[in-house]
């Protein structure tokens, strides 16, 4: 059987490794539009700061080791499901028996002028290299970043590490609004400011301005901010151009069933390109985080290897590594009850719905994250544990057992 995987991000890599673990015979072809071996987007900043190649998370020998026919710089322009054939951008075609769409996402920038040359993003390694090249050649000393979501924060911190003066504008009244509650976001904001990032909340960008090349950002309030580098970090959008004319059902992302099959026979999809139900709320949307991509790739891989595996739903979780103080946010950031504890600069906030843990935010000591996540997944009644959850020792060996045992 010939399995073609379009995209070499975490979803595609995880699918390939899972298939190979169970099926030594399948021919696996992996196509990447980019000229690199598989890389981890969250590790890009470290790569540019330390010079290490840890972003090449599977190592240089990976395709050979697992027996994947890896083709770099090959972009799929169209899928023909009836013919089981792909049209490639270079004019060639490629047949498949089974197809996995793992094309990930790209910048979504609903700001006028964002498609102009001179507007950068941090969504791919090639895009990130273009930014860093300007800084290293000393052509850029100042930057304006539009958006303070988690990708915006990563690039802001990287630029500060590289000695760039950074203004970051955010239209909302907090940073990282999709991930952090207001209390945790306030701490993250202070940490950003301590690093010298000039974060301006409640500040909306109206347009990128320039003739042939963007030179500044016009704010809704009228002012224009000019800088050597302009970066849009306003959100992400699934890469779906290749679906044009294929009839494969999609809205914002690709629609899949509970086995991650698309509406076309023999075609599966995984990662940032798909819409899946949220594990906690059932709400269907794109859950664009690394662990979801890996898990979806694993489920697709198992189904292609002949198993019958249902996808349980997307998780919401993220951690911030570069702020100097660990922050971890998992699940929902609202509930019918909020319980909060502060100690020695650490902050723990937990959210409950009908006495079930549905989310938590940890600042400082994040060692309890694993056990708390397990409690969310189990969906059990945590009423008797509620205040133990705020205890800094919760999550460490005996403490967990002592807290749970009487009620288990
Ligand atoms: C800077 C940054 C930091 C992040 N930090 C975190 C973090 O801390 N924690 C976390 O959980 N998540 C993080 N994420 C998100 C995480 O990286 C993504 O959720 C994950 O990479 C999605 O994996 P994927 O395989 O679906 O897609 P991607 O990683 O986007 O890979 C898709 C690949 O498909 C290729 N492709 C697209 N279209 C085609 C085509 N037509 N033909 C051939 N190839 C194609 C693309 O070039 C790309 O290489 C971060 C993302 C970025 C950009």
Coordinates of C-alpha atoms and ligand atoms in Angstrom, one line a residue:
X1 CA 0.0 0.0 0.0
X2 CA 1.3 3.5 -0.9
X3 CA 0.5 6.1 1.7
X4 CA 1.3 9.7 0.8
X5 CA 1.5 12.3 3.6
X6 CA 1.3 16.0 2.7
X7 CA 3.1 18.0 5.3
X8 CA 6.0 17.2 7.5
X9 CA 5.0 18.9 10.7
X10 CA 4.2 17.1 14.0
X11 CA 1.0 15.6 12.6
X12 CA 2.6 14.2 9.5
X13 CA 5.7 12.9 11.4
X14 CA 3.5 11.3 14.1
X15 CA 1.3 9.6 11.5
X16 CA 4.4 8.3 9.6
X17 CA 6.0 6.9 12.8
X18 CA 2.8 5.2 13.9
X19 CA 2.2 3.6 10.5
X20 CA 5.8 2.3 10.4
X21 CA 5.6 0.9 14.0
X22 CA 2.8 -1.4 12.9
X23 CA 3.4 -1.9 9.2
X24 CA 6.9 -2.6 7.9
X25 CA 5.7 -3.0 4.3
X26 CA 3.7 0.1 3.6
X27 CA 5.4 2.6 1.2
X28 CA 5.3 6.0 2.9
X29 CA 6.0 9.1 0.8
X30 CA 6.1 12.4 2.7
X31 CA 6.0 15.7 0.9
X32 CA 7.0 19.0 2.5
X33 CA 6.6 22.4 0.7
X34 CA 9.5 23.7 2.8
X35 CA 13.2 22.9 2.1
X36 CA 13.8 21.3 5.5
X37 CA 13.8 18.1 7.4
X38 CA 10.9 17.9 9.9
X39 CA 11.2 20.7 12.5
X40 CA 9.3 21.7 15.6
X41 CA 7.9 25.2 15.4
X42 CA 8.0 25.7 19.2
X43 CA 11.7 25.0 19.1
X44 CA 12.5 27.6 16.4
X45 CA 13.2 30.4 18.9
X46 CA 15.7 28.3 20.8
X47 CA 17.4 27.4 17.6
X48 CA 17.9 31.1 16.8
X49 CA 19.0 32.0 20.3
X50 CA 21.4 29.1 21.0
X51 CA 22.3 28.0 17.5
X52 CA 21.4 24.4 18.4
X53 CA 19.6 22.2 16.0
X54 CA 17.1 21.0 18.5
X55 CA 14.3 22.2 16.3
X56 CA 15.1 19.3 13.9
X57 CA 13.4 17.2 16.6
X58 CA 13.6 13.9 14.8
X59 CA 17.2 14.3 13.7
X60 CA 18.9 14.3 10.4
X61 CA 18.7 10.6 9.7
X62 CA 15.0 10.3 10.4
X63 CA 13.6 9.6 6.9
X64 CA 16.1 6.7 6.4
X65 CA 15.7 5.4 9.9
X66 CA 12.0 4.8 9.6
X67 CA 11.9 4.2 5.9
X68 CA 10.1 7.2 4.6
X69 CA 10.6 8.5 1.1
X70 CA 11.0 12.2 2.2
X71 CA 10.7 14.8 -0.5
X72 CA 11.5 18.4 0.4
X73 CA 10.4 21.5 -1.5
X74 CA 7.5 19.6 -3.1
X75 CA 4.1 21.4 -2.9
X76 CA 0.8 19.8 -3.6
X77 CA -1.5 22.1 -5.6
X78 CA -4.5 19.9 -6.0
X79 CA -6.1 16.7 -4.8
X80 CA -8.1 14.5 -7.2
X81 CA -9.8 12.0 -4.9
X82 CA -11.6 10.0 -7.7
X83 CA -8.3 9.3 -9.5
X84 CA -6.3 8.9 -6.2
X85 CA -3.9 11.4 -7.6
X86 CA -2.1 14.6 -6.5
X87 CA -1.2 17.5 -8.8
X88 CA 2.1 19.0 -7.7
X89 CA 3.2 22.6 -8.2
X90 CA 6.0 21.6 -10.5
X91 CA 3.5 20.1 -12.9
X92 CA 4.1 16.5 -12.0
X93 CA 1.5 14.1 -10.5
X94 CA 1.7 11.5 -7.8
X95 CA -0.6 8.6 -7.2
X96 CA -1.6 7.3 -3.7
X97 CA -3.6 4.5 -2.2
X98 CA -4.2 6.4 1.0
X99 CA -3.6 10.1 1.6
X100 CA -3.0 12.0 4.8
X101 CA -3.5 15.8 4.7
X102 CA -1.3 17.3 7.4
X103 CA -0.7 20.7 5.8
X104 CA -0.9 22.7 9.1
X105 CA -1.7 26.4 9.2
X106 CA -0.3 29.7 8.1
X107 CA -0.6 33.3 9.2
X108 CA -4.1 34.7 9.3
X109 CA -3.9 38.5 9.3
X110 CA -7.2 40.4 8.9
X111 CA -5.3 43.7 8.7
X112 CA -5.2 45.8 5.6
X113 CA -1.9 45.6 3.7
X114 CA -0.8 42.5 5.5
X115 CA 0.0 40.8 2.2
X116 CA 2.5 43.5 1.2
X117 CA 6.3 42.7 1.0
X118 CA 7.9 43.8 4.3
X119 CA 5.2 42.2 6.5
X120 CA 6.8 39.3 8.2
X121 CA 5.5 36.4 10.2
X122 CA 6.9 33.7 12.5
X123 CA 4.7 30.8 11.3
X124 CA 7.3 28.8 9.5
X125 CA 11.1 28.2 9.6
X126 CA 11.6 30.0 6.3
X127 CA 9.6 33.0 7.5
X128 CA 11.5 33.1 10.8
X129 CA 14.8 32.8 9.0
X130 CA 13.9 35.9 6.9
X131 CA 13.4 37.9 10.1
X132 CA 16.6 36.7 11.8
X133 CA 18.7 37.3 8.7
X134 CA 17.8 40.9 8.7
X135 CA 18.7 41.3 12.4
X136 CA 22.0 39.4 12.0
X137 CA 23.0 41.5 9.0
X138 CA 22.4 44.6 11.3
X139 CA 19.7 45.9 8.9
X140 CA 17.1 45.8 11.7
X141 CA 17.2 47.2 15.2
X142 CA 13.5 48.0 15.8
X143 CA 10.3 46.0 15.3
X144 CA 6.6 46.4 15.6
X145 CA 4.6 43.2 16.2
X146 CA 0.9 43.2 15.7
X147 CA -0.7 40.7 18.1
X148 CA 0.2 39.3 21.5
X149 CA -1.0 35.8 21.3
X150 CA 1.5 33.0 22.1
X151 CA 3.3 33.2 18.7
X152 CA 3.5 36.9 19.0
X153 CA 5.0 36.6 22.5
X154 CA 7.5 34.0 21.3
X155 CA 8.8 36.3 18.5
X156 CA 8.8 39.3 20.8
X157 CA 11.0 37.5 23.3
X158 CA 13.3 36.2 20.6
X159 CA 13.8 39.7 19.1
X160 CA 14.6 41.1 22.6
X161 CA 17.2 38.3 23.0
X162 CA 18.7 39.4 19.7
X163 CA 18.9 43.0 20.9
X164 CA 16.0 44.5 18.9
X165 CA 13.7 47.2 20.3
X166 CA 10.2 45.8 20.2
X167 CA 6.8 47.5 20.3
X168 CA 3.9 45.0 20.5
X169 CA 0.3 46.1 19.9
X170 CA -2.7 44.1 21.0
X171 CA -6.3 45.1 20.4
X172 CA -7.6 43.3 23.5
X173 CA -7.1 44.3 27.1
X174 CA -4.8 41.3 27.9
X175 CA -2.1 39.2 26.3
X176 CA -2.6 35.6 25.1
X177 CA -6.4 35.9 25.5
X178 CA -7.1 32.5 23.9
X179 CA -4.9 30.7 26.5
X180 CA -4.6 32.8 29.7
X181 CA -7.2 34.1 32.1
X182 CA -6.8 37.8 33.1
X183 CA -4.8 37.1 36.3
X184 CA -2.3 34.9 34.7
X185 CA -2.1 37.2 31.6
X186 CA -1.3 40.2 33.9
X187 CA 1.7 38.3 35.3
X188 CA 2.8 37.3 31.7
X189 CA 2.5 41.0 30.7
X190 CA 4.8 42.1 33.6
X191 CA 7.3 39.5 32.6
X192 CA 7.2 40.7 29.0
X193 CA 7.7 44.2 30.2
X194 CA 10.6 43.2 32.4
X195 CA 12.2 41.8 29.3
X196 CA 11.9 45.2 27.7
X197 CA 9.0 44.5 25.3
X198 CA 6.8 47.6 25.0
X199 CA 3.4 45.9 25.0
X200 CA 0.5 48.2 24.3
X201 CA -2.9 46.8 25.1
X202 CA -6.2 48.1 23.8
X203 CA -4.3 49.2 20.7
X204 CA -5.7 48.0 17.3
X205 CA -3.7 48.0 14.1
X206 CA -5.7 49.2 11.2
X207 CA -3.3 48.8 8.3
X208 CA 0.3 48.1 7.2
X209 CA 1.4 51.2 5.3
X210 CA 3.9 51.6 2.5
X211 CA 4.2 52.0 -1.3
X212 CA 6.0 48.8 -2.6
X213 CA 7.0 47.7 0.8
X214 CA 5.4 48.1 4.2
X215 CA 7.2 50.6 6.4
X216 CA 4.8 51.2 9.2
X217 CA 1.6 50.2 11.0
X218 CA -1.3 52.6 11.2
X219 CA -3.3 52.3 14.4
X220 CA -7.0 52.7 14.6
X221 CA -6.5 55.7 16.8
X222 CA -4.6 57.3 13.8
X223 CA -0.9 57.1 14.9
X224 CA 1.6 55.4 12.7
X225 CA 4.3 53.2 14.2
X226 CA 7.4 52.8 12.0
X227 CA 10.1 50.2 12.4
X228 CA 12.8 48.2 10.6
X229 CA 10.8 45.0 10.8
X230 CA 7.0 44.7 10.8
X231 CA 5.5 41.4 12.0
X232 CA 2.0 40.1 11.9
X233 CA 1.1 37.6 14.6
X234 CA -2.6 38.0 14.4
X235 CA -3.7 34.3 14.3
X236 CA -3.5 31.2 12.2
X237 CA -5.5 29.7 9.4
X238 CA -5.5 26.1 8.0
X239 CA -3.6 25.6 4.7
X240 CA -6.4 24.4 2.5
X241 CA -5.6 25.8 -1.0
X242 CA -4.9 22.2 -2.2
X243 CA -8.6 21.3 -1.5
X244 CA -9.8 23.6 -4.2
X245 CA -12.1 21.6 -6.6
X246 CA -11.6 18.3 -4.6
X247 CA -15.0 18.3 -3.1
X248 CA -13.4 17.5 0.3
X249 CA -15.7 19.0 3.0
X250 CA -14.2 21.9 4.9
X251 CA -15.2 25.1 6.7
X252 CA -12.5 27.0 8.6
X253 CA -10.7 23.6 8.8
X254 CA -11.1 20.2 7.2
X255 CA -14.2 18.3 8.4
X256 CA -13.4 14.9 9.7
X257 CA -15.3 12.1 11.4
X258 CA -14.4 10.5 14.7
X259 CA -11.7 8.4 13.0
X260 CA -10.2 11.5 11.4
X261 CA -11.4 10.4 7.9
X262 CA -12.3 13.3 5.6
X263 CA -15.4 13.2 3.4
X264 CA -13.4 11.6 0.5
X265 CA -12.6 7.9 0.4
X266 CA -9.1 6.9 1.5
X267 CA -8.2 10.4 2.7
X268 CA -7.5 11.3 6.3
X269 CA -6.5 14.6 7.9
X270 CA -4.7 15.6 11.1
X271 CA -3.2 18.6 12.9
X272 CA -3.7 22.4 12.5
X273 CA -5.6 21.8 9.2
X274 CA -8.6 20.0 10.8
X275 CA -11.6 20.8 12.9
X276 CA -12.2 18.5 15.8
X277 CA -14.5 18.5 18.8
X278 CA -13.1 19.9 22.0
X279 CA -12.6 17.0 24.5
X280 CA -14.4 19.0 27.3
X281 CA -17.1 21.1 25.5
X282 CA -17.6 19.1 22.3
X283 CA -17.4 22.4 20.4
X284 CA -15.9 21.8 16.9
X285 CA -13.0 24.0 15.9
X286 CA -9.3 23.9 15.0
X287 CA -7.2 23.2 18.0
X288 CA -3.8 24.4 16.8
X289 CA -1.4 23.0 19.3
X290 CA 1.5 20.6 19.1
X291 CA 0.2 17.8 21.3
X292 CA -3.1 17.7 19.4
X293 CA -1.3 17.4 16.1
X294 CA 0.8 14.5 17.4
X295 CA -2.2 12.7 18.9
X296 CA -4.2 13.2 15.7
X297 CA -1.3 11.9 13.6
X298 CA -1.1 8.8 15.9
X299 CA -4.9 8.1 15.5
X300 CA -4.7 8.4 11.7
X301 CA -1.6 6.2 11.7
X302 CA -3.3 3.5 13.8
X303 CA -6.4 3.6 11.6
X304 CA -4.3 3.2 8.5
X305 CA -2.4 0.4 10.1
X306 CA -5.6 -1.5 10.3
X307 CA -6.8 -0.7 13.9
X308 CA -10.1 0.9 14.7
X309 CA -9.3 4.0 16.8
X310 CA -11.6 6.8 17.7
X311 CA -10.2 10.3 18.3
X312 CA -11.2 11.5 21.8
X313 CA -11.2 15.2 21.0
X314 CA -8.8 18.1 21.1
X315 CA -7.2 19.5 24.3
X316 CA -6.5 23.0 25.2
X317 CA -3.1 23.4 26.8
X318 CA 0.0 25.4 26.5
X319 CA 3.1 26.4 28.4
X320 CA 5.3 29.4 28.2
X321 CA 9.0 28.6 28.5
X322 CA 10.8 31.8 27.7
X323 CA 9.4 34.2 30.3
X324 CA 11.7 33.2 33.1
X325 CA 8.8 31.9 35.2
X326 CA 7.0 28.8 34.0
X327 CA 3.4 29.2 33.1
X328 CA 1.1 26.4 32.2
X329 CA -2.6 26.7 31.1
X330 CA -4.8 23.7 30.5
X331 CA -8.5 23.3 29.7
X332 CA -11.1 26.0 30.1
X333 CA -10.4 29.4 31.7
X334 CA -13.9 29.7 33.1
X335 CA -16.4 27.6 35.0
X336 CA -19.1 27.9 37.6
X337 CA -16.5 28.1 40.3
X338 CA -13.0 29.7 40.4
X339 CA -10.6 28.8 43.2
X340 CA -7.3 30.6 43.5
X341 CA -4.2 30.4 45.7
X342 CA -1.0 32.6 45.9
X343 CA 2.2 31.6 47.6
X344 CA 5.8 32.8 47.3
X345 CA 5.1 34.5 43.9
X346 CA 3.4 31.3 42.6
X347 CA -0.2 31.5 41.4
X348 CA -2.6 28.6 41.0
X349 CA -6.1 29.1 39.6
X350 CA -8.5 26.2 39.1
X351 CA -11.9 26.2 37.3
X352 CA -14.7 23.8 38.2
X353 CA -18.0 23.0 36.5
X354 CA -20.5 21.0 38.5
X355 CA -17.6 20.0 40.8
X356 CA -15.5 18.7 38.0
X357 CA -12.1 20.2 37.2
X358 CA -12.3 21.8 33.8
X359 CA -9.2 23.9 33.7
X360 CA -6.2 25.3 35.6
X361 CA -3.5 27.9 35.2
X362 CA -0.3 27.5 37.1
X363 CA 2.4 30.2 37.4
X364 CA 5.8 29.4 39.0
X365 CA 5.6 25.8 40.3
X366 CA 3.9 23.8 37.5
X367 CA 4.7 20.4 38.9
X368 CA 1.1 19.6 39.6
X369 CA 0.1 20.0 36.0
X370 CA 0.3 16.3 35.2
X371 CA -2.0 15.1 37.9
X372 CA -4.4 18.0 37.4
X373 CA -4.7 17.2 33.7
X374 CA -5.5 13.6 34.6
X375 CA -8.3 14.8 36.9
X376 CA -9.7 16.8 34.0
X377 CA -9.6 13.8 31.6
X378 CA -11.2 11.5 34.2
X379 CA -14.0 14.0 34.8
X380 CA -14.5 12.8 38.3
X381 CA -16.0 14.8 41.2
X382 CA -13.2 16.7 42.8
X383 CA -15.3 18.4 45.5
X384 CA -13.3 16.9 48.4
X385 CA -10.0 17.8 46.8
X386 CA -10.8 21.3 45.9
X387 CA -8.5 23.0 48.4
X388 CA -5.8 20.4 48.2
X389 CA -5.5 21.3 44.6
X390 CA -4.2 24.7 45.7
X391 CA -1.6 23.2 48.1
X392 CA 1.9 23.6 46.6
X393 CA 2.6 20.0 47.6
X394 CA -0.3 18.7 45.6
X395 CA 1.1 16.7 42.7
X396 CA 4.1 15.5 44.7
X397 CA 4.1 11.8 45.6
X398 CA 2.3 11.2 48.9
X399 CA 0.3 14.3 48.8
X400 CA -1.7 13.2 45.8
X401 CA -2.3 9.8 47.3
X402 CA -3.3 11.3 50.7
X403 CA -5.7 13.6 49.0
X404 CA -7.3 11.1 46.7
X405 CA -7.2 7.9 48.7
X406 CA -10.1 8.7 51.1
X407 CA -12.4 9.4 48.2
X408 CA -11.2 6.9 45.6
Ligands
LIG1 C1 6.4 30.0 16.8 C2 5.5 29.0 17.2 C3 5.5 28.5 18.5 C4 4.6 27.5 18.9 N1 4.7 27.1 20.2 C5 3.8 26.1 20.6 C6 3.9 25.7 21.9 O1 4.7 26.2 22.7 N2 3.1 24.6 22.3 C7 2.2 24.1 21.4 O2 1.5 23.1 21.7 N3 2.1 24.5 20.1 C8 2.9 25.5 19.7 N4 2.9 25.9 18.4 C9 1.9 25.3 17.5 C10 2.4 24.0 16.9 O3 3.6 24.2 16.3 C11 1.4 23.6 15.8 O4 0.1 23.3 16.4 C12 1.9 22.3 15.1 O5 3.1 22.6 14.4 C13 0.9 21.8 14.0 O6 1.4 20.7 13.4 P1 0.9 20.3 11.9 O7 1.7 19.1 11.6 O8 -0.5 20.2 11.9 O9 1.3 21.5 11.0 P2 2.6 22.4 10.7 O10 3.6 22.2 11.8 O11 2.2 23.7 10.3 O12 3.3 21.6 9.4 C14 2.6 21.6 8.2 C15 3.6 21.4 7.1 O13 2.9 21.2 5.9 C16 3.6 21.9 4.8 N5 2.6 22.1 3.8 C17 1.5 23.0 3.8 N6 0.8 22.9 2.6 C18 1.5 22.1 1.8 C19 1.3 21.6 0.5 N7 0.3 22.0 -0.2 N8 2.2 20.7 0.0 C20 3.2 20.2 0.7 N9 3.4 20.6 2.0 C21 2.6 21.5 2.6 C22 4.0 23.2 5.5 O14 5.1 23.7 4.8 C23 4.5 22.6 6.9 O15 5.8 22.2 6.8 C24 3.7 26.9 17.9 C25 3.7 27.4 16.6 C26 4.6 28.4 16.2 C27 4.6 28.8 14.8

